[in-house]
Amino acid sequence: WFITAYFFLFFFIPAINKIISLVSLKSLCLLTLLFWVFYYCFDKISLPYDNLRIAILFYLIGAILRQAEFKINKNIFLAVFIFFWLFEWACKIFLLNFSSGNDSINLLLDFARKAFTNAVLYPVCAASLFEYFRRLNIKQSAFINAVSSTTFGIYIIHDSVVMRDFLWNKVFCCLQKQYTVTAFPLLMILSCLLVFAVCSVIDFARQKFLEKPFLNFIQPALKKLKNL
């Protein structure tokens, strides 16, 4: 969903930027709030172009963060992320062990948790992490730049329809084996790190042996077309 939403978002960016440039920060916050209330917080209501709707919301949140420049210590943002993350896990554990005997109440509680997760937890955690890392004073690093250039490729490789099922169900057997042992959290982290590392190497090789030669081959032709 991410790729298609990101692709179609590009068509709306000029119009969104035009609106953002015409309104004040207060009006932008109000617009984002209205967009969130009417289009995002209803988790169970499936609407056409849901993924694009989510992409636009996060784009608006990013615009607010860029304009607001909150003078808050970066550790506060990290603390907010940790708090909401632990709160979500506590809610999950509670609901897994709680049963009222009333299906309607159980359904309502499950709906409330999912609505909170999608409408509050994800936006707050994403914004908090973004602001925390934006405030980190990280020096120029060739290694970080090289790894970061492969992250989109990592996403495409490991989250494709074929690879997703193959990796988590056939290779790591997450539900069949990992999920049943006490060390599941540790195994989950190690599995994710391994997938990230392997997919990063694959995409780095793609850049070096496929993308770079292809660009070197096609750039002269593009220059000739441009000069026509």
Tab-separated table of C-alpha atoms in Angstrom:
chain	number	residue	atom	x	y	z
A	1	TRP	CA	0.000	0.000	0.000
A	2	PHE	CA	2.850	2.384	0.787
A	3	ILE	CA	4.222	2.522	-2.762
A	4	THR	CA	0.872	3.203	-4.407
A	5	ALA	CA	-0.087	5.799	-1.785
A	6	TYR	CA	3.303	7.493	-2.134
A	7	PHE	CA	2.991	7.496	-5.924
A	8	PHE	CA	-0.480	9.062	-6.005
A	9	LEU	CA	0.471	11.527	-3.260
A	10	PHE	CA	2.925	13.100	-5.712
A	11	PHE	CA	0.006	14.231	-7.891
A	12	PHE	CA	-1.616	16.031	-4.955
A	13	ILE	CA	1.537	17.615	-3.483
A	14	PRO	CA	1.409	20.820	-5.625
A	15	ALA	CA	-2.205	21.488	-4.598
A	16	ILE	CA	-1.523	20.626	-0.947
A	17	ASN	CA	1.549	22.874	-0.865
A	18	LYS	CA	-0.491	25.687	-2.396
A	19	ILE	CA	-3.090	25.380	0.359
A	20	ILE	CA	-0.394	25.192	3.048
A	21	SER	CA	1.271	28.368	1.740
A	22	LEU	CA	-2.027	30.278	1.884
A	23	VAL	CA	-3.032	29.454	5.467
A	24	SER	CA	-1.524	30.221	8.862
A	25	LEU	CA	-0.087	27.575	11.165
A	26	LYS	CA	-3.225	27.727	13.301
A	27	SER	CA	-5.439	27.201	10.258
A	28	LEU	CA	-3.209	24.346	9.084
A	29	CYS	CA	-3.552	22.635	12.472
A	30	LEU	CA	-7.329	23.043	12.314
A	31	LEU	CA	-7.425	21.671	8.761
A	32	THR	CA	-5.338	18.652	9.804
A	33	LEU	CA	-7.559	18.069	12.832
A	34	LEU	CA	-10.720	18.140	10.711
A	35	PHE	CA	-9.108	15.810	8.186
A	36	TRP	CA	-8.164	13.445	11.014
A	37	VAL	CA	-11.604	13.513	12.652
A	38	PHE	CA	-13.686	12.920	9.533
A	39	TYR	CA	-11.424	10.671	7.484
A	40	TYR	CA	-8.909	8.899	9.704
A	41	CYS	CA	-10.219	7.998	13.148
A	42	PHE	CA	-12.970	5.681	11.877
A	43	ASP	CA	-10.895	2.511	11.708
A	44	LYS	CA	-13.763	0.164	10.836
A	45	ILE	CA	-15.142	2.300	7.994
A	46	SER	CA	-13.520	1.252	4.744
A	47	LEU	CA	-13.513	4.032	2.158
A	48	PRO	CA	-12.043	4.240	-1.348
A	49	TYR	CA	-8.461	5.508	-1.473
A	50	ASP	CA	-7.902	4.894	2.251
A	51	ASN	CA	-4.131	4.627	1.791
A	52	LEU	CA	-3.939	7.936	-0.048
A	53	ARG	CA	-6.014	9.522	2.697
A	54	ILE	CA	-3.512	8.318	5.309
A	55	ALA	CA	-0.580	9.562	3.219
A	56	ILE	CA	-2.134	13.044	2.941
A	57	LEU	CA	-2.717	13.164	6.697
A	58	PHE	CA	0.907	12.367	7.485
A	59	TYR	CA	2.019	14.913	4.878
A	60	LEU	CA	-0.048	17.562	6.674
A	61	ILE	CA	1.416	16.513	10.036
A	62	GLY	CA	4.900	16.843	8.537
A	63	ALA	CA	4.033	20.348	7.332
A	64	ILE	CA	2.955	21.312	10.856
A	65	LEU	CA	6.183	19.952	12.364
A	66	ARG	CA	8.233	21.840	9.769
A	67	GLN	CA	6.497	25.155	10.482
A	68	ALA	CA	6.016	24.895	14.244
A	69	GLU	CA	9.648	24.241	15.271
A	70	PHE	CA	8.738	23.057	18.778
A	71	LYS	CA	11.365	24.084	21.347
A	72	ILE	CA	11.177	20.813	23.246
A	73	ASN	CA	14.024	18.592	24.374
A	74	LYS	CA	14.445	15.587	22.097
A	75	ASN	CA	14.228	13.185	25.053
A	76	ILE	CA	10.647	14.325	25.652
A	77	PHE	CA	9.709	13.067	22.189
A	78	LEU	CA	11.438	9.757	22.899
A	79	ALA	CA	9.589	9.465	26.226
A	80	VAL	CA	6.252	10.119	24.472
A	81	PHE	CA	6.988	7.380	21.938
A	82	ILE	CA	7.939	4.850	24.648
A	83	PHE	CA	4.894	5.718	26.750
A	84	PHE	CA	2.396	5.241	23.908
A	85	TRP	CA	4.153	2.069	22.740
A	86	LEU	CA	4.001	0.517	26.241
A	87	PHE	CA	0.416	1.676	26.693
A	88	GLU	CA	-0.601	-0.056	23.456
A	89	TRP	CA	1.051	-3.308	24.542
A	90	ALA	CA	-0.628	-3.078	27.963
A	91	CYS	CA	-4.016	-2.666	26.241
A	92	LYS	CA	-3.349	-5.687	24.033
A	93	ILE	CA	-2.339	-7.861	26.983
A	94	PHE	CA	-5.392	-6.736	28.955
A	95	LEU	CA	-7.808	-7.516	26.133
A	96	LEU	CA	-6.193	-10.898	25.472
A	97	ASN	CA	-6.780	-11.905	29.098
A	98	PHE	CA	-10.098	-10.145	29.615
A	99	SER	CA	-13.428	-11.529	28.589
A	100	SER	CA	-16.646	-10.011	29.851
A	101	GLY	CA	-18.805	-12.864	28.643
A	102	ASN	CA	-20.669	-10.346	26.551
A	103	ASP	CA	-19.782	-10.401	22.862
A	104	SER	CA	-21.022	-6.845	22.346
A	105	ILE	CA	-18.738	-5.463	25.055
A	106	ASN	CA	-15.765	-7.457	23.749
A	107	LEU	CA	-16.421	-6.167	20.230
A	108	LEU	CA	-16.703	-2.591	21.503
A	109	LEU	CA	-13.429	-2.862	23.439
A	110	ASP	CA	-11.645	-4.309	20.416
A	111	PHE	CA	-13.018	-1.514	18.218
A	112	ALA	CA	-11.892	1.121	20.734
A	113	ARG	CA	-8.355	-0.314	20.891
A	114	LYS	CA	-8.002	-0.474	17.106
A	115	ALA	CA	-9.413	3.023	16.684
A	116	PHE	CA	-6.971	4.344	19.295
A	117	THR	CA	-4.068	2.512	17.645
A	118	ASN	CA	-4.773	3.833	14.153
A	119	ALA	CA	-6.073	7.279	15.016
A	120	VAL	CA	-3.803	8.261	17.933
A	121	LEU	CA	-0.931	5.856	18.488
A	122	TYR	CA	0.473	5.729	14.940
A	123	PRO	CA	0.408	9.508	14.258
A	124	VAL	CA	1.806	10.399	17.704
A	125	CYS	CA	4.557	7.766	17.585
A	126	ALA	CA	5.537	8.673	14.019
A	127	ALA	CA	5.706	12.399	14.842
A	128	SER	CA	7.619	11.767	18.083
A	129	LEU	CA	10.246	9.574	16.434
A	130	PHE	CA	10.592	12.027	13.542
A	131	GLU	CA	11.197	14.954	15.911
A	132	TYR	CA	13.586	12.922	18.100
A	133	PHE	CA	15.846	11.859	15.241
A	134	ARG	CA	15.620	15.302	13.622
A	135	ARG	CA	17.173	16.760	16.770
A	136	LEU	CA	20.022	14.245	16.967
A	137	ASN	CA	23.374	15.768	16.121
A	138	ILE	CA	24.670	12.994	13.869
A	139	LYS	CA	27.853	13.714	11.972
A	140	GLN	CA	28.230	12.939	8.294
A	141	SER	CA	28.624	9.190	7.873
A	142	ALA	CA	29.228	7.381	4.602
A	143	PHE	CA	27.987	4.135	6.175
A	144	ILE	CA	24.682	5.649	7.341
A	145	ASN	CA	24.153	7.267	3.937
A	146	ALA	CA	24.844	3.971	2.164
A	147	VAL	CA	22.442	2.012	4.391
A	148	SER	CA	19.734	4.690	4.216
A	149	SER	CA	19.856	4.593	0.413
A	150	THR	CA	18.740	0.950	0.569
A	151	THR	CA	15.770	1.340	2.956
A	152	PHE	CA	13.161	1.776	0.222
A	153	GLY	CA	14.559	-1.277	-1.556
A	154	ILE	CA	14.411	-3.204	1.719
A	155	TYR	CA	10.730	-2.364	2.034
A	156	ILE	CA	9.957	-3.415	-1.540
A	157	ILE	CA	11.898	-6.684	-1.227
A	158	HIS	CA	10.700	-7.994	2.121
A	159	ASP	CA	7.101	-6.721	2.038
A	160	SER	CA	6.159	-7.959	-1.422
A	161	VAL	CA	3.265	-10.417	-1.616
A	162	VAL	CA	5.558	-13.385	-2.281
A	163	MET	CA	8.437	-12.567	0.088
A	164	ARG	CA	6.269	-11.562	3.059
A	165	ASP	CA	4.729	-15.003	3.408
A	166	PHE	CA	7.993	-16.785	2.532
A	167	LEU	CA	10.092	-14.918	5.109
A	168	TRP	CA	7.809	-14.854	8.123
A	169	ASN	CA	5.985	-18.171	7.677
A	170	LYS	CA	8.516	-20.385	5.866
A	171	VAL	CA	11.944	-19.099	6.927
A	172	PHE	CA	11.376	-17.718	10.431
A	173	CYS	CA	8.126	-19.575	11.210
A	174	CYS	CA	6.919	-16.696	13.345
A	175	LEU	CA	3.455	-18.002	14.225
A	176	GLN	CA	4.264	-21.723	14.191
A	177	LYS	CA	7.441	-21.661	16.329
A	178	GLN	CA	8.711	-18.242	17.434
A	179	TYR	CA	5.409	-17.014	18.835
A	180	THR	CA	5.103	-20.055	21.101
A	181	VAL	CA	8.402	-19.607	22.995
A	182	THR	CA	9.265	-17.266	25.859
A	183	ALA	CA	12.123	-15.648	23.952
A	184	PHE	CA	9.756	-14.482	21.187
A	185	PRO	CA	10.522	-10.720	21.625
A	186	LEU	CA	14.263	-11.369	21.274
A	187	LEU	CA	13.767	-13.707	18.308
A	188	MET	CA	11.500	-11.125	16.667
A	189	ILE	CA	14.144	-8.388	16.975
A	190	LEU	CA	16.916	-10.664	15.682
A	191	SER	CA	14.743	-11.786	12.756
A	192	CYS	CA	13.979	-8.177	11.786
A	193	LEU	CA	17.656	-7.202	12.003
A	194	LEU	CA	18.645	-10.167	9.849
A	195	VAL	CA	16.004	-9.364	7.221
A	196	PHE	CA	17.078	-5.725	7.199
A	197	ALA	CA	20.757	-6.617	6.776
A	198	VAL	CA	20.239	-9.207	4.019
A	199	CYS	CA	17.800	-7.027	2.046
A	200	SER	CA	20.139	-4.050	2.440
A	201	VAL	CA	23.007	-6.035	0.899
A	202	ILE	CA	20.738	-7.154	-1.955
A	203	ASP	CA	19.624	-3.609	-2.738
A	204	PHE	CA	23.162	-2.254	-2.441
A	205	ALA	CA	24.267	-4.846	-5.007
A	206	ARG	CA	21.352	-3.792	-7.238
A	207	GLN	CA	22.462	-0.165	-7.068
A	208	LYS	CA	26.069	-0.995	-7.885
A	209	PHE	CA	25.682	-3.622	-10.590
A	210	LEU	CA	22.345	-2.688	-12.203
A	211	GLU	CA	21.265	0.858	-11.436
A	212	LYS	CA	24.622	2.594	-11.804
A	213	PRO	CA	25.555	0.960	-15.177
A	214	PHE	CA	22.024	1.593	-16.475
A	215	LEU	CA	22.174	5.294	-15.537
A	216	ASN	CA	25.624	5.637	-17.073
A	217	PHE	CA	24.254	4.099	-20.261
A	218	ILE	CA	21.063	6.138	-20.516
A	219	GLN	CA	22.286	9.581	-19.359
A	220	PRO	CA	24.100	10.429	-22.654
A	221	ALA	CA	20.933	9.588	-24.582
A	222	LEU	CA	18.844	11.761	-22.256
A	223	LYS	CA	21.259	14.667	-22.716
A	224	LYS	CA	20.966	14.347	-26.501
A	225	LEU	CA	17.179	14.396	-26.269
A	226	LYS	CA	17.311	17.438	-24.015
A	227	ASN	CA	19.509	19.315	-26.493
A	228	LEU	CA	17.201	18.635	-29.439
